[in-house]
Short mmCIF file of C-alpha atoms and ligand atoms in Angstrom, two decimals:
data_model
loop_
_atom_site.label_atom_id
_atom_site.label_comp_id
_atom_site.label_asym_id
_atom_site.label_seq_id
_atom_site.Cartn_x
_atom_site.Cartn_y
_atom_site.Cartn_z
CA MET A 1 -0.12 0.23 0.13
CA LYS A 2 1.74 3.07 -0.63
CA VAL A 3 1.71 5.93 2.90
CA PRO A 4 1.15 9.01 1.20
CA LEU A 5 4.17 11.05 3.11
CA ASN A 6 4.04 13.57 5.96
CA ALA A 7 4.92 16.27 4.59
CA SER A 8 4.83 18.37 7.29
CA SER A 9 6.73 16.75 9.44
CA ILE A 10 9.25 16.51 5.89
CA ARG A 11 9.97 19.87 6.19
CA GLU A 12 11.40 20.05 10.04
CA ASP A 13 14.84 17.99 8.52
CA PHE A 14 15.34 20.90 6.19
CA PRO A 15 16.83 23.98 8.11
CA ILE A 16 16.27 26.27 4.99
CA LEU A 17 12.66 26.01 5.08
CA GLN A 18 12.36 27.40 8.39
CA GLN A 19 13.67 30.93 7.60
CA LEU A 20 11.69 33.39 6.00
CA VAL A 21 12.52 35.85 2.95
CA HIS A 22 10.99 39.07 2.80
CA GLY A 23 9.68 38.41 6.58
CA LYS A 24 7.12 35.48 5.09
CA PRO A 25 7.92 31.75 5.24
CA LEU A 26 9.67 29.99 2.15
CA VAL A 27 8.45 27.84 -1.02
CA TYR A 28 9.81 26.91 -2.96
CA LEU A 29 8.44 25.19 -5.78
CA ASP A 30 12.23 25.38 -7.81
CA SER A 31 13.37 21.76 -6.51
CA ALA A 32 14.09 21.12 -11.02
CA ALA A 33 16.45 23.01 -10.74
CA THR A 34 17.76 22.41 -7.45
CA SER A 35 16.49 20.57 -4.17
CA GLN A 36 17.36 22.16 -0.67
CA LYS A 37 19.41 19.45 2.10
CA PRO A 38 18.38 17.99 4.90
CA GLU A 39 20.20 18.03 8.39
CA SER A 40 21.41 14.55 8.03
CA VAL A 41 23.34 15.80 4.35
CA ILE A 42 24.57 18.96 5.56
CA ASP A 43 25.48 17.21 8.44
CA ALA A 44 28.08 14.69 6.54
CA LEU A 45 28.93 17.43 5.17
CA ASP A 46 30.21 19.08 8.24
CA THR A 47 31.40 15.55 9.94
CA TYR A 48 33.30 14.96 7.17
CA TYR A 49 35.61 18.26 7.71
CA ARG A 50 35.55 18.55 10.75
CA THR A 51 36.37 14.42 11.46
CA THR A 52 37.56 12.97 8.84
CA ASN A 53 38.96 15.13 5.68
CA ALA A 54 41.57 13.49 3.88
CA ASN A 55 43.48 12.59 -0.34
CA ILE A 56 41.58 9.00 -0.89
CA HIS A 57 42.89 6.21 -2.56
CA ARG A 58 46.07 7.03 -1.55
CA GLY A 59 46.97 7.91 2.31
CA ILE A 60 48.15 5.35 4.06
CA TYR A 61 47.03 6.25 7.20
CA GLN A 62 43.83 6.02 9.01
CA LEU A 63 42.27 9.72 8.33
CA ALA A 64 42.99 8.66 4.39
CA GLU A 65 41.40 5.53 4.80
CA GLN A 66 38.29 6.15 6.35
CA ALA A 67 37.63 8.64 3.48
CA THR A 68 37.82 7.24 0.80
CA ALA A 69 35.77 4.21 2.71
CA GLN A 70 32.89 7.11 3.27
CA TYR A 71 33.53 7.97 -0.78
CA GLU A 72 33.92 4.07 -2.28
CA ASN A 73 30.92 2.91 0.39
CA ALA A 74 28.38 6.27 -0.50
CA ARG A 75 29.03 4.88 -5.05
CA LYS A 76 27.62 1.24 -3.29
CA GLN A 77 24.88 3.12 -1.90
CA VAL A 78 24.54 4.75 -5.12
CA GLN A 79 24.52 1.36 -7.12
CA GLN A 80 22.11 -0.33 -4.45
CA PHE A 81 19.53 3.31 -5.08
CA ILE A 82 19.55 2.27 -9.33
CA ASN A 83 20.01 -1.49 -8.68
CA ALA A 84 23.32 -1.76 -9.95
CA LYS A 85 24.75 -4.95 -10.70
CA SER A 86 28.46 -3.33 -9.38
CA TRP A 87 29.83 -1.15 -8.16
CA ARG A 88 32.23 0.22 -10.88
CA GLU A 89 29.41 0.95 -13.17
CA ILE A 90 29.48 4.02 -10.55
CA VAL A 91 31.13 6.70 -11.90
CA TRP A 92 31.39 9.98 -9.85
CA THR A 93 31.30 12.78 -12.13
CA ARG A 94 30.94 16.88 -11.62
CA ASN A 95 26.95 16.14 -12.48
CA ALA A 96 24.79 15.26 -14.10
CA THR A 97 25.86 17.23 -17.80
CA GLU A 98 29.39 16.23 -17.16
CA ALA A 99 28.19 12.22 -17.42
CA LEU A 100 26.10 13.29 -20.55
CA ASN A 101 29.39 14.66 -22.16
CA LEU A 102 32.01 11.58 -20.61
CA VAL A 103 29.17 9.41 -22.81
CA ALA A 104 29.71 11.69 -25.71
CA TYR A 105 33.59 12.26 -25.50
CA SER A 106 34.47 8.95 -24.50
CA TRP A 107 32.07 6.19 -26.01
CA GLY A 108 31.45 8.68 -28.60
CA ARG A 109 34.88 9.68 -29.99
CA GLN A 110 35.68 5.35 -30.09
CA ASN A 111 32.48 4.79 -32.03
CA ILE A 112 30.63 7.42 -33.99
CA ARG A 113 31.71 7.38 -38.06
CA ALA A 114 30.88 9.60 -40.81
CA GLY A 115 27.77 8.35 -42.24
CA ASP A 116 25.92 7.48 -39.03
CA GLU A 117 23.14 8.82 -37.44
CA ILE A 118 22.72 9.66 -33.36
CA VAL A 119 18.79 9.93 -32.21
CA ILE A 120 18.04 12.83 -29.76
CA THR A 121 14.80 13.99 -28.69
CA MET A 122 12.72 17.68 -28.90
CA LEU A 123 12.16 16.99 -24.89
CA GLU A 124 15.96 17.53 -24.24
CA HIS A 125 17.51 19.82 -21.89
CA HIS A 126 20.56 21.07 -23.51
CA SER A 127 23.15 19.08 -22.26
CA ASN A 128 21.78 16.44 -23.88
CA ILE A 129 21.84 17.88 -27.31
CA VAL A 130 24.90 20.25 -27.18
CA PRO A 131 26.44 17.31 -26.75
CA TRP A 132 25.53 15.97 -29.17
CA GLN A 133 25.87 18.32 -31.74
CA LEU A 134 29.46 18.46 -31.05
CA LEU A 135 29.70 14.23 -31.72
CA ALA A 136 27.86 14.86 -35.30
CA ARG A 137 29.67 18.31 -36.39
CA GLU A 138 33.46 16.26 -35.03
CA LYS A 139 32.77 13.22 -36.99
CA GLY A 140 30.03 14.34 -39.67
CA ALA A 141 27.44 12.44 -38.48
CA THR A 142 23.67 13.32 -38.55
CA LEU A 143 21.45 13.92 -35.49
CA LYS A 144 17.86 12.87 -36.15
CA HIS A 145 15.35 13.49 -33.56
CA ILE A 146 12.37 12.62 -31.56
CA PRO A 147 9.34 15.55 -31.55
CA ALA A 148 7.41 16.30 -29.20
CA ASP A 149 3.35 15.65 -29.26
CA GLY A 150 0.40 18.09 -28.51
CA GLN A 151 1.23 17.47 -24.48
CA GLY A 152 4.49 17.90 -24.28
CA ARG A 153 5.20 13.56 -24.70
CA LEU A 154 7.72 11.71 -26.98
CA ALA A 155 5.87 11.33 -30.59
CA LEU A 156 6.38 8.15 -31.05
CA ASP A 157 4.91 7.55 -33.86
CA ASP A 158 7.85 7.44 -36.22
CA LEU A 159 10.04 5.21 -34.16
CA ASP A 160 11.05 2.81 -36.80
CA ARG A 161 12.04 6.17 -39.48
CA ILE A 162 13.80 7.71 -36.63
CA ILE A 163 15.87 4.93 -35.55
CA THR A 164 17.02 3.07 -38.14
CA GLU A 165 20.10 0.52 -39.40
CA LYS A 166 21.84 3.76 -39.23
CA THR A 167 21.76 4.08 -35.38
CA LYS A 168 24.51 3.61 -33.29
CA LEU A 169 23.12 6.04 -30.43
CA VAL A 170 19.95 7.30 -28.96
CA ALA A 171 20.27 9.84 -26.29
CA VAL A 172 16.64 10.50 -24.47
CA THR A 173 15.31 12.05 -20.94
CA MET A 174 13.65 9.58 -19.16
CA MET A 175 11.31 12.59 -17.56
CA SER A 176 11.18 16.95 -19.02
CA ASN A 177 12.38 19.12 -16.61
CA VAL A 178 9.82 21.75 -18.61
CA THR A 179 6.18 19.67 -20.00
CA GLY A 180 7.53 16.74 -16.42
CA ALA A 181 5.90 14.02 -20.15
CA ILE A 182 7.82 10.74 -18.84
CA THR A 183 9.46 9.02 -21.89
CA PRO A 184 8.23 5.99 -22.60
CA LEU A 185 11.37 4.14 -22.56
CA ASP A 186 10.94 0.34 -22.89
CA GLN A 187 9.47 0.86 -25.89
CA LEU A 188 12.52 2.79 -26.55
CA ILE A 189 14.88 1.00 -25.80
CA ALA A 190 13.78 -1.86 -27.03
CA ARG A 191 13.74 -0.29 -30.61
CA ALA A 192 17.45 0.85 -30.23
CA HIS A 193 18.26 -1.95 -28.84
CA ALA A 194 16.87 -3.47 -32.16
CA VAL A 195 19.14 -1.62 -34.40
CA GLY A 196 22.11 -2.02 -32.34
CA ALA A 197 22.42 0.70 -30.85
CA ILE A 198 22.85 2.16 -27.12
CA VAL A 199 20.88 4.27 -24.94
CA VAL A 200 22.09 7.07 -22.86
CA VAL A 201 19.29 7.57 -20.56
CA ASP A 202 19.54 11.56 -18.81
CA ALA A 203 17.60 10.47 -15.50
CA ALA A 204 18.17 13.85 -14.29
CA GLN A 205 14.85 15.08 -13.44
CA ALA A 206 13.94 11.66 -12.17
CA ALA A 207 16.59 9.97 -10.47
CA PRO A 208 15.18 12.83 -7.57
CA HIS A 209 11.37 11.19 -8.33
CA LEU A 210 11.12 8.19 -8.53
CA PRO A 211 11.72 4.51 -8.50
CA LEU A 212 15.25 3.91 -11.07
CA ASP A 213 16.12 0.68 -11.88
CA VAL A 214 19.07 0.45 -14.55
CA ARG A 215 18.92 -3.30 -14.65
CA ALA A 216 15.22 -3.90 -15.64
CA LEU A 217 15.35 -0.25 -17.50
CA ASP A 218 18.47 -2.40 -19.35
CA ALA A 219 19.92 1.20 -20.06
CA ASP A 220 23.35 1.25 -21.43
CA PHE A 221 24.16 4.64 -19.75
CA VAL A 222 22.30 6.51 -16.85
CA ALA A 223 23.55 9.84 -15.91
CA PHE A 224 21.96 12.78 -13.29
CA SER A 225 22.78 14.70 -11.00
CA GLY A 226 23.20 14.70 -6.60
CA HIS A 227 21.75 18.15 -6.15
CA LYS A 228 18.61 17.54 -7.52
CA MET A 229 17.67 14.95 -5.36
CA LEU A 230 18.31 15.59 -1.37
CA GLY A 231 22.08 15.39 -2.20
CA PRO A 232 24.93 17.69 -2.90
CA PHE A 233 26.65 19.19 -5.85
CA VAL A 234 27.79 15.55 -7.42
CA GLY A 235 27.17 13.93 -10.63
CA VAL A 236 26.98 10.40 -11.66
CA LEU A 237 27.22 8.08 -14.21
CA TYR A 238 26.47 4.80 -14.57
CA GLY A 239 26.79 2.40 -17.37
CA LYS A 240 27.75 -1.49 -18.85
CA ARG A 241 30.62 -3.06 -17.48
CA ALA A 242 31.59 -4.16 -20.73
CA LEU A 243 31.52 -0.64 -22.22
CA LEU A 244 32.64 1.17 -19.83
CA GLU A 245 35.48 -1.18 -20.25
CA ALA A 246 36.21 -0.94 -23.60
CA MET A 247 35.58 3.33 -23.65
CA PRO A 248 39.07 4.94 -23.31
CA PRO A 249 39.23 7.58 -20.43
CA PHE A 250 37.42 11.16 -20.65
CA LEU A 251 40.47 13.20 -18.85
CA GLY A 252 43.50 12.11 -17.52
CA GLY A 253 45.25 13.02 -14.67
CA GLY A 254 45.90 11.30 -11.27
CA ASP A 255 44.17 8.96 -10.38
CA MET A 256 42.89 7.55 -13.15
CA ILE A 257 46.50 5.68 -13.09
CA ARG A 258 47.37 2.52 -13.40
CA GLN A 259 51.48 3.38 -14.70
CA VAL A 260 52.77 6.48 -16.34
CA HIS A 261 56.07 6.37 -17.95
CA LEU A 262 57.08 9.68 -20.15
CA GLN A 263 55.68 8.57 -23.25
CA GLU A 264 52.91 6.60 -22.49
CA SER A 265 50.82 5.33 -19.88
CA SER A 266 47.68 2.01 -18.68
CA TRP A 267 44.54 2.76 -16.72
CA ASN A 268 43.69 2.13 -13.25
CA ASP A 269 40.56 0.24 -13.41
CA LEU A 270 36.86 1.02 -12.93
CA PRO A 271 35.74 3.30 -12.31
CA HIS A 272 38.35 5.16 -11.22
CA LYS A 273 40.06 5.58 -15.30
CA PHE A 274 36.93 7.79 -15.30
CA GLU A 275 37.62 9.99 -11.94
CA ALA A 276 41.15 11.84 -13.09
CA GLY A 277 42.04 13.89 -10.07
CA THR A 278 40.99 14.02 -6.47
CA PRO A 279 37.30 14.47 -6.78
CA ALA A 280 34.18 15.77 -4.82
CA ILE A 281 34.62 13.36 -1.71
CA ALA A 282 32.36 15.39 0.66
CA GLU A 283 30.41 15.22 -1.86
CA ALA A 284 29.67 12.00 -2.52
CA ILE A 285 29.67 10.79 1.46
CA GLY A 286 26.65 13.27 1.18
CA MET A 287 24.89 11.68 -1.39
CA GLY A 288 24.92 8.76 0.59
CA ALA A 289 23.38 10.96 3.17
CA ALA A 290 20.92 11.60 0.83
CA ILE A 291 19.60 8.17 -0.36
CA ASP A 292 19.75 7.14 3.12
CA TYR A 293 17.18 9.59 3.76
CA LEU A 294 15.69 8.94 0.48
CA ASN A 295 15.23 5.20 1.22
CA ALA A 296 13.87 5.66 4.55
CA LEU A 297 11.29 7.15 3.00
CA GLY A 298 10.65 5.37 -0.01
CA MET A 299 11.23 6.05 -3.45
CA GLU A 300 6.73 4.79 -3.76
CA ASN A 301 6.46 6.65 -1.72
CA VAL A 302 8.00 9.91 -3.24
CA ARG A 303 6.59 9.06 -5.87
CA ALA A 304 3.17 8.89 -4.73
CA HIS A 305 3.43 12.50 -3.29
CA GLU A 306 4.18 14.12 -5.60
CA VAL A 307 1.65 12.41 -7.75
CA GLN A 308 -1.12 13.90 -5.13
CA LEU A 309 0.62 17.02 -5.80
CA VAL A 310 0.90 18.03 -8.89
CA ALA A 311 -3.49 16.50 -9.25
CA TYR A 312 -3.56 19.21 -6.93
CA ALA A 313 -1.67 21.89 -8.96
CA LEU A 314 -3.28 20.70 -11.98
CA GLN A 315 -6.49 20.90 -10.66
CA LYS A 316 -5.81 24.42 -9.16
CA LEU A 317 -4.13 26.08 -11.56
CA ALA A 318 -6.18 25.15 -14.18
CA GLU A 319 -8.35 27.51 -12.00
CA VAL A 320 -7.00 31.03 -12.77
CA PRO A 321 -8.02 32.52 -16.47
CA THR A 322 -5.47 32.55 -18.78
CA LEU A 323 -2.99 30.13 -17.18
CA ARG A 324 -2.31 27.15 -19.37
CA VAL A 325 -0.12 24.24 -18.33
CA LEU A 326 2.02 22.57 -20.74
CA GLY A 327 2.71 18.43 -20.90
CA PRO A 328 0.59 15.61 -19.85
CA THR A 329 -2.50 15.42 -18.47
CA ASN A 330 -2.43 12.62 -17.47
CA LEU A 331 -0.70 12.20 -14.13
CA ALA A 332 0.29 8.47 -14.78
CA GLU A 333 2.33 10.31 -17.45
CA ARG A 334 4.01 13.52 -15.97
CA GLY A 335 6.07 13.84 -13.11
CA GLY A 336 5.37 16.77 -10.46
CA LEU A 337 5.84 19.84 -11.85
CA ALA A 338 4.04 22.09 -14.15
CA ALA A 339 5.38 25.00 -16.88
CA PHE A 340 2.55 27.52 -16.94
CA GLU A 341 2.20 31.02 -19.79
CA MET A 342 -0.18 33.66 -18.51
CA GLN A 343 -0.98 34.74 -21.81
CA GLY A 344 0.11 38.86 -22.25
CA ILE A 345 2.29 38.35 -18.34
CA HIS A 346 5.98 37.71 -19.18
CA PRO A 347 7.45 34.97 -16.88
CA HIS A 348 10.12 36.92 -15.35
CA ASP A 349 7.73 39.26 -14.59
CA ILE A 350 5.84 36.75 -12.68
CA ALA A 351 8.74 34.69 -11.22
CA ALA A 352 9.67 38.37 -10.39
CA ILE A 353 6.65 38.89 -8.18
CA LEU A 354 6.03 35.24 -6.79
CA ASP A 355 8.81 36.55 -4.82
CA ARG A 356 7.53 39.15 -2.37
CA ASP A 357 5.19 36.24 -1.72
CA ALA A 358 8.83 34.10 -1.32
CA ILE A 359 7.32 32.11 -3.99
CA CYS A 360 10.22 30.75 -5.60
CA ILE A 361 9.68 29.35 -9.45
CA ARG A 362 11.92 28.96 -12.40
CA ALA A 363 11.19 31.37 -15.19
CA GLY A 364 13.01 30.96 -18.98
CA HIS A 365 13.88 28.23 -20.83
CA HIS A 366 15.03 26.01 -18.52
CA CYS A 367 18.19 25.17 -20.75
CA ALA A 368 15.19 23.33 -23.07
CA GLN A 369 15.04 26.16 -26.07
CA PRO A 370 13.65 22.99 -29.06
CA LEU A 371 11.34 22.39 -27.04
CA HIS A 372 10.26 25.89 -25.88
CA GLU A 373 10.37 27.02 -29.71
CA TYR A 374 8.03 24.30 -30.40
CA TYR A 375 5.30 25.98 -28.25
CA ASP A 376 5.82 29.02 -29.81
CA LEU A 377 7.56 30.63 -26.27
CA PRO A 378 10.17 32.66 -24.96
CA ALA A 379 9.51 31.05 -21.97
CA THR A 380 7.93 29.80 -19.77
CA ALA A 381 6.98 29.73 -15.40
CA ARG A 382 7.60 26.76 -13.97
CA ALA A 383 6.30 25.27 -10.20
CA SER A 384 7.92 22.45 -9.47
CA PHE A 385 7.87 19.64 -6.18
CA TYR A 386 9.35 17.65 -3.94
CA VAL A 387 8.53 15.38 -0.91
CA TYR A 388 9.19 18.58 1.69
CA ASN A 389 6.18 20.14 0.12
CA THR A 390 2.28 20.80 0.55
CA PRO A 391 -1.30 21.31 -0.77
CA GLU A 392 -0.99 24.53 1.31
CA GLU A 393 2.17 25.83 -0.63
CA ILE A 394 0.68 25.36 -3.87
CA ASP A 395 -2.56 27.46 -2.51
CA GLN A 396 -0.30 30.59 -1.45
CA LEU A 397 1.18 30.25 -5.65
CA VAL A 398 -1.88 30.24 -6.95
CA ALA A 399 -3.38 32.92 -5.10
CA SER A 400 -0.18 34.80 -5.72
CA LEU A 401 -0.89 34.51 -9.27
CA HIS A 402 -4.66 35.85 -9.25
CA LYS A 403 -2.18 38.41 -7.58
CA VAL A 404 -1.14 39.39 -10.70
CA ARG A 405 -3.13 38.81 -12.63
CA ALA A 406 -5.32 42.07 -11.08
CA MET A 407 -1.62 44.06 -10.96
CA PHE A 408 -1.07 43.80 -14.84
CA ASN A 409 -5.08 43.56 -14.85
CA ILE A 410 -5.81 40.63 -17.62
N1 7TS B 501 18.78 16.46 -17.91
C1 7TS B 501 18.00 17.61 -17.40
C2 7TS B 501 16.44 17.12 -17.69
C3 7TS B 501 17.46 18.44 -15.99
O1 7TS B 501 15.97 18.94 -16.07
C4 7TS B 501 18.64 18.88 -15.92
C5 7TS B 501 18.55 20.39 -15.50
C6 7TS B 501 20.34 18.80 -15.86
C7 7TS B 501 19.65 17.55 -17.37
C8 7TS B 501 21.13 18.90 -16.49
O2 7TS B 501 21.54 18.89 -14.88
P1 7TS B 501 23.21 19.46 -14.02
O3 7TS B 501 23.23 19.07 -12.66
O4 7TS B 501 24.46 18.63 -14.95
O5 7TS B 501 22.67 20.94 -14.28
N2 7TS B 501 17.44 21.52 -15.52
C9 7TS B 501 16.87 22.18 -14.43
C10 7TS B 501 16.77 22.80 -14.64
O6 7TS B 501 15.97 22.82 -14.87
N3 7TS B 501 16.54 24.11 -14.41
O7 7TS B 501 17.21 24.76 -13.74
C11 7TS B 501 18.44 23.55 -13.73
#
């Protein structure tokens, strides 16, 4: 049975939510950009710096061994969280963007040739578009895309004509950061694998909000960011071991090597081959604390909570005249966010006015310009929800939006 989360008590774990902004309680509705952090994650960072700080993988002394053990233990927590087969398949990166670039530079440069096709989609964040443009240009490959439909989902009618024998790689989001559309990955991955293409999944919006099982999914690479899932600023790349083994390094430097001679070097074992230089040690350890927090809530419950919130938000936002929400109407197909436009009012004005009520929303193209071009909108406003948000905050959002309308006489 799905247990709804008690957001009021969850809020008490988040120090930042206890403050007043402009003299009013903070209403944080921008978790799709970055989530807030619970006390336990902040404590993990604090404790690390106060008691354990040392560089990893090289110290012989106790502190360094403890730091290494905690860093590697957090990697195993990520492995379990996404049900990867081995901890060697988990590479720490700076963020989802760097994880996607790692695949483009390392796998892409080794495997993409002139005339090959790379398939992306109209729903992608720029970080899952630009690396593939750079790669396609460098190699003389062709970049194709899967279009969106009227509800901001992927239009899969022409899938077999878009993904063909020439396709070598499909890069696709698991959840749109604008429409919230959840991608039917099973169908896409089956088609890609049928033609021998690999699939790179951008799970930056999915990993924080949905149960994610990379083995069940059978994706070849999956990228996400810790900072969107209650953790610090660190990222993760999951890759199937055989693929990672066969790939050349991305960045060169310390830690990623086995031996270095003046003219040539050999590479360390996975995943260290892809972790050049001193990594974000405290952040990785903090990510372990974030995973503990999410596991205690249960990802099924996180999802159920957000479905409730977005259902309520869609119902209340529909009562605001001239306001149009983008994205699927079927709740099973969308995540916990609502991007919208209000006719005649620029999203930046909406966000600035809401800020006076201490309501944080995002306004702009959300790094998804192709999708905004498709909608013929330069920008949208977006409210995004997480475990600490309540229906009362949605009431406050809607009340402020009515104020915005009144100010603009619309
Ligand atoms: N992919 C998706 C789907 C995203 O939403 C984002 C960030 C990224 C990739 C990049 O993540 P990063 O951690 O590497 O920066 N999305 C947003 C957003 O919607 N508002 O601010 C950042």
